Each structure stands twice: as structure tokens, then as C-alpha cells.
């Protein structure tokens, strides 16, 4: 997974294609189901394995809000603007 890529997809064994919303922490990224965007997963990359942790919409929203705060303080403005756009499309 590449944090620079604007669009990243992975295949979940049960839910099919997942769309990457954002990196949320070291080796952790937030994904959602491609079409409905109602199911959210934190995907942790460890060595050669991926771990899928389902989370609720509210928790996913809070994770993105925290990431946006971090980017607003110390991240590249372009990355913040992109994430804000994704946030608005996903949660509003």
C-alpha cells in the first residue's frame, strides 16, 4: 500500500473490493466498501500479512478527523485538502 497514491484498492475475502480513504497511523489505513461506503475497516499491514478490523461509521469519522487535525498542524497542505474533500464526500 502506498500512502502517496490517490486511489488504492484491496480485495477483502468477504466484502470484496475496498477503497482506501486514508492512512491513519503507522502501518494502518482506513478503507471502506467501494460502493455503499457504509462498512469501514482499519487495515494493518504486518510483515507479509494484512489484518482487517471492522469499525463503525462514527469511529471511522473520528479517525479521519484526528488525521485531518494532524495534517492541518504539520502536514502538507495538499494532503490536508485532499483528505478534507474525501471526508466531505464520505461523511456529509
mmCIF file of C-alpha atoms in Angstrom:
data_model
loop_
_atom_site.group_PDB
_atom_site.id
_atom_site.type_symbol
_atom_site.label_atom_id
_atom_site.label_comp_id
_atom_site.label_asym_id
_atom_site.label_seq_id
_atom_site.Cartn_x
_atom_site.Cartn_y
_atom_site.Cartn_z
ATOM 1 C CA UNK A 1 0.000 0.000 0.000
ATOM 2 C CA UNK A 2 1.292 3.418 -0.900
ATOM 3 C CA UNK A 3 0.321 6.467 1.150
ATOM 4 C CA UNK A 4 1.076 8.752 -1.815
ATOM 5 C CA UNK A 5 -1.407 7.075 -4.162
ATOM 6 C CA UNK A 6 -4.691 8.970 -4.522
ATOM 7 C CA UNK A 7 -6.627 5.740 -5.133
ATOM 8 C CA UNK A 8 -5.792 2.360 -3.661
ATOM 9 C CA UNK A 9 -7.986 -0.723 -3.668
ATOM 10 C CA UNK A 10 -7.641 -4.065 -1.923
ATOM 11 C CA UNK A 11 -9.778 -7.175 -2.032
ATOM 12 C CA UNK A 12 -11.444 -8.302 1.211
ATOM 13 C CA UNK A 13 -12.278 -12.035 1.287
ATOM 14 C CA UNK A 14 -15.920 -11.400 2.293
ATOM 15 C CA UNK A 15 -16.792 -7.817 1.348
ATOM 16 C CA UNK A 16 -14.999 -7.606 -1.992
ATOM 17 C CA UNK A 17 -13.261 -4.500 -3.233
ATOM 18 C CA UNK A 18 -12.356 -1.925 -0.574
ATOM 19 C CA UNK A 19 -11.384 1.679 -1.287
ATOM 20 C CA UNK A 20 -8.582 3.349 0.684
ATOM 21 C CA UNK A 21 -9.680 6.544 2.418
ATOM 22 C CA UNK A 22 -6.513 7.496 4.281
ATOM 23 C CA UNK A 23 -3.530 6.440 6.297
ATOM 24 C CA UNK A 24 -4.490 6.720 9.987
ATOM 25 C CA UNK A 25 -1.351 5.548 11.774
ATOM 26 C CA UNK A 26 1.943 3.759 11.233
ATOM 27 C CA UNK A 27 1.108 0.669 9.115
ATOM 28 C CA UNK A 28 -2.641 1.380 9.425
ATOM 29 C CA UNK A 29 -5.013 2.648 6.782
ATOM 30 C CA UNK A 30 -8.744 3.258 6.707
ATOM 31 C CA UNK A 31 -10.732 1.533 3.966
ATOM 32 C CA UNK A 32 -14.425 1.416 3.108
ATOM 33 C CA UNK A 33 -16.540 -0.776 0.869
ATOM 34 C CA UNK A 34 -16.318 0.550 -2.653
ATOM 35 C CA UNK A 35 -19.957 1.136 -3.497
ATOM 36 C CA UNK A 36 -22.018 1.660 -0.352
ATOM 37 C CA UNK A 37 -19.270 3.263 1.789
ATOM 38 C CA UNK A 38 -21.129 2.087 4.889
ATOM 39 C CA UNK A 39 -18.699 -0.548 6.140
ATOM 40 C CA UNK A 40 -15.293 0.614 7.324
ATOM 41 C CA UNK A 41 -12.113 -1.308 8.076
ATOM 42 C CA UNK A 42 -8.781 -0.438 9.628
ATOM 43 C CA UNK A 43 -6.240 -2.443 7.666
ATOM 44 C CA UNK A 44 -2.981 -3.122 9.461
ATOM 45 C CA UNK A 45 -0.016 -4.299 7.445
ATOM 46 C CA UNK A 46 2.332 -6.589 9.347
ATOM 47 C CA UNK A 47 5.266 -8.187 7.524
ATOM 48 C CA UNK A 48 3.515 -10.137 4.733
ATOM 49 C CA UNK A 49 0.026 -10.210 6.249
ATOM 50 C CA UNK A 50 -2.928 -7.843 6.334
ATOM 51 C CA UNK A 51 -5.291 -7.652 9.282
ATOM 52 C CA UNK A 52 -8.818 -6.319 8.716
ATOM 53 C CA UNK A 53 -10.546 -4.751 11.718
ATOM 54 C CA UNK A 54 -14.160 -3.701 11.098
ATOM 55 C CA UNK A 55 -15.114 -0.413 12.751
ATOM 56 C CA UNK A 56 -18.277 1.666 12.903
ATOM 57 C CA UNK A 57 -19.008 4.784 10.898
ATOM 58 C CA UNK A 58 -18.612 7.045 13.958
ATOM 59 C CA UNK A 59 -15.198 5.601 14.805
ATOM 60 C CA UNK A 60 -14.081 5.930 11.173
ATOM 61 C CA UNK A 61 -15.203 9.564 11.176
ATOM 62 C CA UNK A 62 -13.268 10.256 14.386
ATOM 63 C CA UNK A 63 -10.126 8.635 12.954
ATOM 64 C CA UNK A 64 -10.308 10.863 9.877
ATOM 65 C CA UNK A 65 -10.953 13.965 11.969
ATOM 66 C CA UNK A 66 -7.841 13.160 14.034
ATOM 67 C CA UNK A 67 -5.797 12.619 10.876
ATOM 68 C CA UNK A 68 -7.039 15.928 9.461
ATOM 69 C CA UNK A 69 -6.038 17.750 12.678
ATOM 70 C CA UNK A 70 -2.551 16.255 12.444
ATOM 71 C CA UNK A 71 -2.205 17.248 8.794
ATOM 72 C CA UNK A 72 -3.529 20.756 9.433
ATOM 73 C CA UNK A 73 -0.833 21.280 12.104
ATOM 74 C CA UNK A 74 2.163 19.661 10.473
ATOM 75 C CA UNK A 75 1.357 18.038 7.167
ATOM 76 C CA UNK A 76 1.483 19.090 3.534
ATOM 77 C CA UNK A 77 -1.441 21.438 2.709
ATOM 78 C CA UNK A 78 -2.274 19.466 -0.452
ATOM 79 C CA UNK A 79 -2.682 16.233 1.533
ATOM 80 C CA UNK A 80 -4.952 18.017 4.026
ATOM 81 C CA UNK A 81 -7.094 19.454 1.214
ATOM 82 C CA UNK A 82 -7.432 16.015 -0.420
ATOM 83 C CA UNK A 83 -8.408 14.385 2.858
ATOM 84 C CA UNK A 84 -10.924 17.119 3.630
ATOM 85 C CA UNK A 85 -12.549 16.505 0.244
ATOM 86 C CA UNK A 86 -12.703 12.734 0.887
ATOM 87 C CA UNK A 87 -14.111 13.391 4.361
ATOM 88 C CA UNK A 88 -16.905 15.575 2.977
ATOM 89 C CA UNK A 89 -17.823 13.046 0.267
ATOM 90 C CA UNK A 90 -17.833 10.157 2.740
ATOM 91 C CA UNK A 91 -19.488 11.625 5.832
ATOM 92 C CA UNK A 92 -21.643 14.570 4.740
#
